[in-house]
Tab-separated table of C-alpha atoms and ligand atoms in Angstrom:
chain	number	residue	atom	x	y	z
A	153	MET	CA	0.000	0.000	0.000
A	154	GLU	CA	2.819	2.384	0.921
A	155	GLU	CA	4.215	2.208	-2.599
A	156	ALA	CA	0.947	3.078	-4.275
A	157	GLN	CA	1.590	6.744	-4.900
A	158	GLU	CA	5.316	6.619	-5.530
A	159	SER	CA	7.204	7.634	-8.644
A	160	GLY	CA	4.265	9.336	-10.255
A	161	GLY	CA	2.465	6.673	-12.178
A	162	GLY	CA	2.244	3.584	-14.211
A	163	ILE	CA	0.583	0.406	-13.192
A	164	ARG	CA	3.925	-1.115	-12.306
A	165	SER	CA	4.606	1.397	-9.573
A	166	ALA	CA	1.103	0.999	-8.192
A	167	LEU	CA	0.864	-2.799	-8.145
A	168	PRO	CA	3.438	-5.476	-7.410
A	169	LEU	CA	2.808	-7.153	-10.758
A	170	GLY	CA	5.339	-9.333	-12.513
A	171	SER	CA	4.397	-10.786	-15.863
A	172	LEU	CA	0.828	-11.833	-16.640
A	173	ILE	CA	-0.432	-14.696	-18.775
A	174	SER	CA	-3.338	-14.932	-21.183
A	175	PRO	CA	-5.951	-17.735	-20.899
A	176	SER	CA	-4.019	-19.671	-23.532
A	177	GLY	CA	-0.865	-19.438	-21.427
A	178	ASN	CA	1.058	-16.730	-23.326
A	179	GLU	CA	2.774	-13.877	-21.603
A	180	VAL	CA	0.993	-10.519	-21.674
A	181	GLU	CA	2.782	-7.195	-21.788
A	182	LEU	CA	2.033	-4.939	-18.834
A	183	PRO	CA	1.633	-1.817	-21.010
A	184	GLU	CA	-1.668	-3.344	-22.127
A	185	LEU	CA	-2.940	-2.364	-18.706
A	186	GLU	CA	-1.740	1.222	-18.809
A	187	GLY	CA	-4.429	3.889	-18.834
A	188	LYS	CA	-7.246	1.401	-18.198
A	189	THR	CA	-9.634	0.906	-15.325
A	190	ILE	CA	-8.508	-2.360	-13.792
A	191	GLY	CA	-10.476	-5.042	-12.005
A	192	LEU	CA	-8.462	-7.400	-9.858
A	193	TYR	CA	-10.535	-10.545	-9.724
A	194	PHE	CA	-9.814	-12.790	-6.748
A	195	ALA	CA	-11.514	-16.142	-7.252
A	196	ALA	CA	-11.181	-19.910	-7.184
A	197	ASN	CA	-12.777	-22.598	-9.283
A	198	TRP	CA	-13.895	-24.701	-6.326
A	199	TYR	CA	-16.173	-22.023	-4.961
A	200	PRO	CA	-19.691	-22.007	-6.491
A	201	LYS	CA	-20.105	-18.255	-6.032
A	202	CYS	CA	-16.998	-17.698	-8.159
A	203	GLU	CA	-18.227	-20.116	-10.781
A	204	ALA	CA	-21.498	-18.204	-10.900
A	205	PHE	CA	-19.853	-14.806	-11.006
A	206	THR	CA	-17.253	-15.478	-13.709
A	207	PRO	CA	-19.795	-15.637	-16.597
A	208	ALA	CA	-21.473	-12.440	-15.354
A	209	LEU	CA	-18.154	-10.628	-15.288
A	210	ALA	CA	-17.146	-12.101	-18.650
A	211	ALA	CA	-20.388	-10.874	-20.245
A	212	ALA	CA	-19.853	-7.357	-18.896
A	213	TYR	CA	-16.194	-7.468	-19.930
A	214	ARG	CA	-17.028	-8.434	-23.519
A	215	GLN	CA	-19.620	-5.678	-23.754
A	216	LEU	CA	-17.182	-3.096	-22.445
A	217	ARG	CA	-14.326	-4.214	-24.663
A	218	GLY	CA	-16.711	-4.335	-27.613
A	219	ARG	CA	-17.488	-0.678	-27.213
A	220	GLY	CA	-13.892	0.266	-26.590
A	221	ALA	CA	-14.136	1.105	-22.901
A	222	GLY	CA	-10.729	1.150	-21.225
A	223	PHE	CA	-11.254	-1.818	-18.959
A	224	GLU	CA	-9.081	-4.768	-18.106
A	225	VAL	CA	-9.437	-7.569	-15.601
A	226	VAL	CA	-6.617	-9.480	-13.970
A	227	PHE	CA	-7.430	-12.840	-12.432
A	228	VAL	CA	-5.706	-13.465	-9.116
A	229	SER	CA	-6.193	-17.139	-8.516
A	230	CYS	CA	-6.971	-18.758	-5.184
A	231	ASP	CA	-7.086	-22.170	-6.863
A	232	GLU	CA	-5.442	-25.068	-5.109
A	233	ASP	CA	-3.547	-26.643	-7.995
A	234	ARG	CA	-2.295	-25.704	-11.419
A	235	PRO	CA	-4.720	-27.821	-13.524
A	236	SER	CA	-7.757	-26.302	-11.766
A	237	PHE	CA	-6.280	-22.860	-12.234
A	238	GLU	CA	-5.684	-23.465	-15.931
A	239	ARG	CA	-9.157	-24.886	-16.460
A	240	PHE	CA	-10.778	-21.992	-14.645
A	241	HIS	CA	-8.653	-19.385	-16.427
A	242	ARG	CA	-9.617	-20.788	-19.840
A	243	ALA	CA	-13.231	-19.807	-19.060
A	244	MET	CA	-12.090	-16.182	-18.734
A	245	PRO	CA	-11.307	-13.705	-21.508
A	246	TRP	CA	-8.702	-11.754	-19.463
A	247	PRO	CA	-5.117	-12.276	-18.269
A	248	ALA	CA	-4.038	-13.722	-14.941
A	249	VAL	CA	-1.180	-13.598	-12.504
A	250	PRO	CA	0.728	-16.813	-13.249
A	251	PHE	CA	-0.228	-19.673	-10.924
A	252	GLY	CA	3.349	-20.011	-9.736
A	253	ASP	CA	3.800	-16.320	-8.861
A	254	ILE	CA	2.887	-16.788	-5.228
A	255	PRO	CA	4.621	-13.631	-3.922
A	256	CYS	CA	2.555	-11.475	-6.291
A	257	LYS	CA	-0.735	-13.180	-5.403
A	258	LYS	CA	0.089	-12.880	-1.722
A	259	SER	CA	1.012	-9.201	-1.855
A	260	LEU	CA	-2.081	-8.308	-3.923
A	261	SER	CA	-4.302	-10.121	-1.542
A	262	ASP	CA	-2.629	-8.451	1.469
A	263	MET	CA	-2.703	-5.070	-0.192
A	264	PHE	CA	-6.481	-5.218	-0.654
A	265	GLN	CA	-7.186	-7.282	2.437
A	266	VAL	CA	-8.940	-10.008	0.536
A	267	GLU	CA	-10.707	-12.258	2.976
A	268	GLY	CA	-13.570	-13.632	0.940
A	269	ILE	CA	-14.071	-14.571	-2.691
A	270	PRO	CA	-15.256	-13.739	-5.270
A	271	ARG	CA	-13.890	-10.234	-4.897
A	272	LEU	CA	-13.465	-7.648	-7.638
A	273	VAL	CA	-11.278	-4.717	-6.619
A	274	VAL	CA	-11.591	-1.916	-9.164
A	275	LEU	CA	-8.703	0.514	-9.585
A	276	ALA	CA	-8.714	3.826	-11.423
A	277	PRO	CA	-6.463	3.951	-14.515
A	278	ASP	CA	-2.823	3.255	-13.694
A	279	GLY	CA	-3.833	1.908	-10.325
A	280	ALA	CA	-3.944	5.394	-8.833
A	281	GLU	CA	-6.757	4.629	-6.404
A	282	VAL	CA	-9.379	2.062	-5.486
A	283	VAL	CA	-12.663	3.245	-6.981
A	284	CYS	CA	-14.642	0.285	-5.711
A	285	SER	CA	-13.340	-2.138	-3.121
A	286	ASP	CA	-15.724	-4.851	-4.275
A	287	ALA	CA	-17.719	-4.607	-7.503
A	288	VAL	CA	-19.133	-8.150	-7.474
A	289	GLU	CA	-22.589	-6.972	-6.427
A	290	LEU	CA	-22.544	-4.149	-8.979
A	291	VAL	CA	-21.705	-6.472	-11.854
A	292	HIS	CA	-24.359	-8.967	-10.805
A	293	ARG	CA	-26.944	-6.251	-10.488
A	294	TYR	CA	-26.199	-3.901	-13.375
A	295	GLY	CA	-23.788	-5.689	-15.704
A	296	ASP	CA	-21.614	-3.543	-17.955
A	297	PRO	CA	-23.522	-0.272	-17.300
A	298	ALA	CA	-21.866	-0.324	-13.853
A	299	PHE	CA	-18.601	0.769	-15.533
A	300	PRO	CA	-16.476	2.630	-14.373
A	301	PHE	CA	-17.763	1.450	-10.968
A	302	THR	CA	-17.264	4.840	-9.290
A	303	PRO	CA	-19.547	6.037	-6.467
A	304	ALA	CA	-20.925	8.679	-8.863
A	305	ARG	CA	-21.852	6.020	-11.420
A	306	VAL	CA	-23.467	3.857	-8.759
A	307	ALA	CA	-25.531	6.823	-7.535
A	308	GLU	CA	-26.703	7.440	-11.124
A	309	LEU	CA	-27.726	3.815	-11.589
A	310	GLU	CA	-29.585	3.730	-8.311
A	311	ALA	CA	-31.467	6.914	-9.148
A	312	ALA	CA	-32.396	5.547	-12.575
A	313	GLU	CA	-33.598	2.345	-10.943
A	314	ARG	CA	-35.728	4.200	-8.421
A	315	SER	CA	-37.462	6.211	-11.115
A	316	LYS	CA	-37.943	3.100	-13.241
A	317	PHE	CA	-39.619	1.277	-10.361
A	318	ALA	CA	-41.734	4.324	-9.580
A	319	SER	CA	-43.134	4.468	-13.113
A	320	GLN	CA	-43.450	0.711	-13.525
A	321	THR	CA	-46.528	-0.747	-15.251
A	322	LEU	CA	-47.326	-4.231	-16.471
A	323	ASP	CA	-47.194	-2.983	-20.049
A	324	LYS	CA	-43.722	-1.622	-19.556
A	325	LEU	CA	-42.581	-4.803	-17.874
A	326	PHE	CA	-43.701	-6.901	-20.775
A	327	SER	CA	-42.830	-4.379	-23.464
A	328	VAL	CA	-39.618	-6.216	-24.265
A	329	SER	CA	-41.783	-9.126	-25.306
A	330	HIS	CA	-44.081	-6.923	-27.374
A	331	VAL	CA	-41.170	-5.820	-29.457
A	332	LYS	CA	-40.276	-9.384	-30.158
A	333	ASN	CA	-43.740	-9.981	-31.532
A	334	GLY	CA	-43.653	-7.140	-33.986
A	335	GLY	CA	-44.235	-4.116	-31.800
A	336	ASP	CA	-48.015	-4.162	-32.178
A	337	GLN	CA	-48.562	-2.770	-28.689
A	338	GLN	CA	-51.381	-3.755	-26.334
A	339	VAL	CA	-53.015	-6.176	-28.750
A	340	VAL	CA	-50.264	-8.686	-29.193
A	341	SER	CA	-50.442	-11.536	-26.796
A	342	VAL	CA	-47.153	-12.764	-25.513
A	343	LEU	CA	-48.673	-15.423	-23.375
A	344	PRO	CA	-49.522	-18.449	-25.521
A	345	PRO	CA	-51.432	-20.732	-25.688
A	346	PRO	CA	-54.264	-19.966	-25.228
A	347	SER	CA	-53.446	-16.323	-25.695
A	348	VAL	CA	-53.787	-14.063	-22.709
A	349	PRO	CA	-53.644	-10.383	-23.638
A	350	ILE	CA	-51.564	-8.335	-21.259
A	351	ALA	CA	-54.456	-5.897	-20.998
A	352	SER	CA	-56.446	-8.619	-19.236
A	353	LEU	CA	-53.847	-8.732	-16.450
A	354	VAL	CA	-53.960	-5.020	-15.735
A	355	GLY	CA	-55.692	-4.301	-12.436
A	356	LYS	CA	-54.928	-7.734	-11.031
A	357	THR	CA	-52.310	-8.882	-8.588
A	358	VAL	CA	-49.808	-10.662	-10.809
A	359	GLY	CA	-47.108	-13.062	-9.657
A	360	LEU	CA	-44.086	-13.204	-11.942
A	361	TYR	CA	-42.785	-16.684	-11.410
A	362	PHE	CA	-39.090	-17.170	-12.249
A	363	SER	CA	-38.336	-20.844	-12.378
A	364	ALA	CA	-36.847	-23.597	-14.525
A	365	ASP	CA	-37.105	-27.273	-15.265
A	366	GLY	CA	-34.661	-29.541	-13.491
A	367	CYS	CA	-34.394	-27.455	-10.327
A	368	GLU	CA	-35.751	-29.410	-7.424
A	369	PRO	CA	-36.891	-26.487	-5.237
A	370	CYS	CA	-38.720	-25.159	-8.312
A	371	VAL	CA	-40.629	-28.388	-8.805
A	372	LYS	CA	-41.681	-28.368	-5.161
A	373	PHE	CA	-42.651	-24.740	-5.212
A	374	THR	CA	-44.553	-25.002	-8.506
A	375	GLU	CA	-46.717	-27.664	-6.937
A	376	ARG	CA	-47.459	-25.499	-3.922
A	377	LEU	CA	-48.095	-22.394	-5.991
A	378	ALA	CA	-50.414	-24.325	-8.301
A	379	ALA	CA	-52.502	-25.454	-5.316
A	380	ILE	CA	-52.718	-21.892	-4.015
A	381	TYR	CA	-53.480	-20.566	-7.474
A	382	GLY	CA	-56.366	-23.027	-7.718
A	383	ASN	CA	-57.743	-21.936	-4.349
A	384	LEU	CA	-57.518	-18.267	-5.209
A	385	LYS	CA	-59.171	-18.814	-8.584
A	386	ARG	CA	-62.029	-20.669	-6.911
A	387	ARG	CA	-62.432	-17.693	-4.601
A	388	SER	CA	-62.423	-15.499	-7.769
A	389	ALA	CA	-59.494	-13.529	-6.435
A	390	GLU	CA	-58.106	-11.010	-8.917
A	391	PHE	CA	-54.895	-12.985	-9.175
A	392	GLU	CA	-52.767	-14.268	-12.024
A	393	VAL	CA	-49.360	-15.880	-12.324
A	394	VAL	CA	-47.079	-15.569	-15.334
A	395	TYR	CA	-44.241	-17.990	-15.821
A	396	ILE	CA	-40.961	-16.223	-16.612
A	397	PRO	CA	-38.853	-19.060	-17.975
A	398	MET	CA	-35.271	-19.419	-16.798
A	399	ASP	CA	-34.973	-22.663	-18.747
A	400	LYS	CA	-31.825	-23.238	-20.744
A	401	GLU	CA	-33.497	-25.269	-23.482
A	402	GLU	CA	-36.918	-25.541	-25.030
A	403	GLY	CA	-37.571	-29.102	-23.917
A	404	GLY	CA	-37.134	-27.998	-20.313
A	405	TYR	CA	-39.469	-25.092	-20.918
A	406	GLU	CA	-42.164	-27.428	-22.242
A	407	ARG	CA	-41.747	-29.717	-19.231
A	408	SER	CA	-41.987	-26.781	-16.803
A	409	ARG	CA	-45.109	-25.501	-18.472
A	410	GLY	CA	-46.682	-28.930	-18.281
A	411	ASP	CA	-46.966	-28.533	-14.493
A	412	MET	CA	-48.330	-25.006	-14.579
A	413	PRO	CA	-51.968	-23.932	-14.840
A	414	TRP	CA	-51.055	-20.297	-15.585
A	415	PRO	CA	-49.832	-18.442	-18.695
A	416	ALA	CA	-46.181	-18.112	-19.579
A	417	LEU	CA	-43.877	-15.915	-21.567
A	418	PRO	CA	-42.777	-17.700	-24.718
A	419	TYR	CA	-39.524	-19.615	-24.618
A	420	ASP	CA	-36.858	-17.151	-25.648
A	421	GLY	CA	-33.603	-18.887	-24.717
A	422	GLY	CA	-30.381	-17.232	-23.799
A	423	GLU	CA	-28.866	-14.047	-22.470
A	424	GLY	CA	-30.461	-10.744	-23.328
A	425	ALA	CA	-33.837	-12.374	-23.888
A	426	PRO	CA	-36.954	-10.780	-22.345
A	427	SER	CA	-37.132	-13.248	-19.446
A	428	ARG	CA	-33.465	-12.613	-18.579
A	429	GLU	CA	-34.053	-8.897	-18.770
A	430	LEU	CA	-36.916	-9.221	-16.324
A	431	ALA	CA	-34.687	-11.293	-14.052
A	432	ARG	CA	-32.054	-8.602	-14.176
A	433	TYR	CA	-34.609	-5.854	-13.659
A	434	PHE	CA	-35.864	-7.513	-10.476
A	435	ASP	CA	-32.382	-8.640	-9.481
A	436	VAL	CA	-33.447	-12.282	-9.374
A	437	ARG	CA	-30.467	-14.257	-8.089
A	438	GLU	CA	-31.964	-17.642	-7.388
A	439	ILE	CA	-34.900	-19.677	-8.504
A	440	PRO	CA	-37.651	-20.184	-7.739
A	441	THR	CA	-38.525	-16.538	-7.179
A	442	LEU	CA	-42.005	-15.054	-7.093
A	443	VAL	CA	-42.184	-11.293	-7.655
A	444	VAL	CA	-45.634	-9.887	-6.970
A	445	ILE	CA	-46.968	-6.922	-8.959
A	446	GLY	CA	-49.939	-5.050	-7.552
A	447	PRO	CA	-53.098	-3.918	-9.400
A	448	ASP	CA	-51.394	-0.564	-10.081
A	449	GLY	CA	-48.463	-2.262	-11.839
A	450	LYS	CA	-45.978	-1.482	-9.047
A	451	THR	CA	-43.917	-4.089	-7.267
A	452	VAL	CA	-45.593	-5.310	-4.094
A	453	THR	CA	-42.861	-7.714	-2.994
A	454	ARG	CA	-40.022	-9.822	-4.319
A	455	GLU	CA	-40.524	-12.196	-1.415
A	456	GLY	CA	-43.600	-13.916	-2.816
A	457	ARG	CA	-42.001	-17.306	-2.414
A	458	ASN	CA	-41.445	-16.821	1.322
A	459	LEU	CA	-44.934	-15.502	1.788
A	460	VAL	CA	-46.498	-18.406	-0.080
A	461	ASN	CA	-44.461	-20.875	1.950
A	462	LEU	CA	-45.396	-19.198	5.194
A	463	TYR	CA	-49.031	-18.359	4.654
A	464	PHE	CA	-50.240	-20.300	1.592
A	465	ASP	CA	-53.220	-18.608	-0.081
A	466	MET	CA	-53.727	-16.422	2.991
A	467	ALA	CA	-50.728	-14.439	1.726
A	468	PHE	CA	-52.864	-12.897	-1.028
A	469	PRO	CA	-52.625	-9.995	-1.959
A	470	PHE	CA	-49.063	-10.106	-0.528
A	471	THR	CA	-49.137	-6.521	0.729
A	472	GLU	CA	-47.312	-5.317	3.851
A	473	GLU	CA	-50.661	-4.758	5.462
A	474	GLN	CA	-51.739	-8.332	4.826
A	475	VAL	CA	-48.431	-9.675	6.112
A	476	ARG	CA	-48.801	-7.647	9.306
A	477	ARG	CA	-52.291	-9.013	9.771
A	478	LEU	CA	-51.052	-12.561	9.275
A	479	GLN	CA	-48.211	-12.048	11.724
A	480	GLU	CA	-50.672	-10.898	14.365
A	481	LEU	CA	-52.781	-13.936	13.640
A	482	GLU	CA	-49.713	-16.109	13.907
A	483	ASP	CA	-48.823	-14.531	17.267
A	484	GLU	CA	-52.315	-15.311	18.465
A	485	ARG	CA	-52.214	-18.855	17.184
A	486	ALA	CA	-48.778	-19.507	18.678
A	487	LYS	CA	-50.360	-19.275	22.119
A	488	GLY	CA	-52.020	-22.590	21.347
A	489	TYR	CA	-48.704	-24.408	20.972
A	490	SER	CA	-46.889	-26.025	23.872
A	491	PRO	CA	-43.763	-24.066	24.827
A	492	SER	CA	-41.533	-27.041	24.136
A	493	LEU	CA	-41.726	-30.435	22.490
A	494	ARG	CA	-39.802	-33.450	21.352
A	495	HIS	CA	-39.780	-33.895	17.595
A	496	ALA	CA	-39.123	-37.106	15.729
A	497	GLY	CA	-36.446	-35.458	13.602
A	498	HIS	CA	-34.242	-34.299	16.494
A	499	ARG	CA	-32.833	-35.784	19.677
A	500	HIS	CA	-33.065	-32.653	21.861
A	501	GLU	CA	-36.092	-30.905	23.194
A	502	LEU	CA	-37.224	-27.967	21.034
A	503	SER	CA	-38.551	-24.679	22.433
A	504	VAL	CA	-40.852	-22.128	20.903
A	505	VAL	CA	-39.152	-18.932	19.755
A	506	SER	CA	-40.699	-15.852	18.212
A	507	GLU	CA	-39.245	-12.929	16.342
A	508	LYS	CA	-38.905	-11.178	19.709
A	509	SER	CA	-37.037	-14.025	21.363
A	510	GLY	CA	-34.406	-14.817	18.781
A	511	GLY	CA	-36.457	-16.306	15.948
A	512	GLY	CA	-35.383	-14.993	12.553
A	513	PRO	CA	-35.563	-16.342	9.030
A	514	TYR	CA	-34.832	-20.059	8.861
A	515	VAL	CA	-35.258	-23.116	6.697
A	516	CYS	CA	-37.522	-25.694	8.306
A	517	CYS	CA	-35.683	-28.962	8.944
A	518	GLU	CA	-38.956	-30.858	8.598
A	519	CYS	CA	-40.370	-29.538	5.310
A	520	ASP	CA	-37.318	-27.706	3.842
A	521	GLU	CA	-39.298	-24.517	3.278
A	522	GLN	CA	-38.492	-21.077	4.639
A	523	GLY	CA	-39.926	-19.860	7.876
A	524	PHE	CA	-39.788	-16.626	9.777
A	525	GLY	CA	-40.225	-15.684	13.417
A	526	TRP	CA	-42.223	-18.353	15.192
A	527	ALA	CA	-40.466	-21.702	15.295
A	528	TYR	CA	-39.589	-24.705	17.414
A	529	GLN	CA	-35.861	-24.416	17.871
A	530	CYS	CA	-32.879	-26.217	19.352
A	531	ILE	CA	-30.435	-23.369	19.845
A	532	ALA	CA	-27.461	-25.657	20.461
A	533	CYS	CA	-27.810	-27.402	17.090
A	534	GLY	CA	-29.487	-24.726	15.018
A	535	TYR	CA	-32.340	-27.163	14.377
A	536	GLU	CA	-35.514	-25.271	13.572
A	537	ILE	CA	-38.969	-26.211	12.360
A	538	HIS	CA	-42.265	-24.443	11.736
A	539	LEU	CA	-44.713	-24.560	14.610
A	540	ARG	CA	-47.139	-26.387	12.335
A	541	CYS	CA	-44.478	-28.910	11.367
A	542	GLY	CA	-43.792	-29.481	15.057
A	543	ARG	CA	-47.416	-30.181	15.675
A	544	ASP	CA	-47.587	-32.604	12.738
A	545	GLY	CA	-44.518	-34.331	14.103
A	546	GLU	CA	-45.735	-34.554	17.665
A	547	ASP	CA	-47.802	-37.603	16.926
A	548	GLY	CA	-45.320	-38.732	14.329
A	549	GLY	CA	-42.757	-38.855	17.111
A	550	ALA	CA	-44.499	-41.835	18.655
A	551	VAL	CA	-43.435	-45.232	17.427
A	552	GLY	CA	-45.675	-46.695	14.780
A	553	ALA	CA	-47.518	-43.509	13.934
A	554	GLU	CA	-46.623	-43.940	10.275
A	555	GLN	CA	-49.681	-46.246	9.838
B	253	ZN	ZN1	-41.862	-26.879	8.039
B	254	ZN	ZN1	-30.211	-30.118	19.309
């Protein structure tokens, strides 16, 4: 760090870099870094978050290079052996510190106090200063428009996002799909078959369901959502779900749709497609995700999945007010549960906790779904189950209760 400002410039005086190598193993000249914004990418192939982030960074990188932005990335490997390093590096379009240059990797990682990966330290041209100590989130969220990753740029993006959300309507959300169908606004149905005009969704509470074939939590959640959807339809609730496919191939899309009683966006495969744009817009990081849009076209919640898991069809219309009401109901109902119990799935006694007494978000060890607040918990082991799952299991705990 102490050398950073010395001798008036150049990447070499700012960073302890030796030679770099390209993904194909050739040496890269350091002058190629001069005058560019530089991202030092600390990552390792064995870590899933790095594997997930590399393609996102590569996509942004290609966009930026394509339009001539002065941006370069240097991979600083935390891989455990040379073959893994080489394999991982080949998936990247930028140079790396050679695997064997341990002093360089060590001093870079000390210099920027790298404790967790993936980490993307962004330096102003010639390494003059750190403009962003970790741009991983920014790249995930905004992609290449995040460049040059400065606080001013981030403030601009956030302001643009706020105004976009404030003026959001269903038509605008689906407009990307309109274009695809020839730009014949309002009339074109993008929800085949049978066609469901977007106009018919306006004024309803609409769940945008991001999911894909071959993902086990999605299959489970689809089943639950379908049951709730059926109940709400029978009650003539003003509710609709639209499948936003995250499928990687059309066969998977067809299989997903087979389990769904609601309309879907057409299969559009690949990056940049309308469904991916919606995922980016709502910052969808994992599937399944249920984003709920209110009758006015504004986002009600991105936590639809949690709410469905917690409250089933009672969650409708997913508003804060409804959630508060349900929490009060839950508090009331919790009084009917015994303060502690023995559960078949765990060898210690479990005690009731609430949000006020240490209960937070958790994944139920009985049914694998999320919970929040009220739970039966073993603090020592971190074992937690829904109150209702505890009650189901109370009898199940007795020998032979399986029938
Ligand atoms: Zn449960
Ligand atoms: Zn325990």
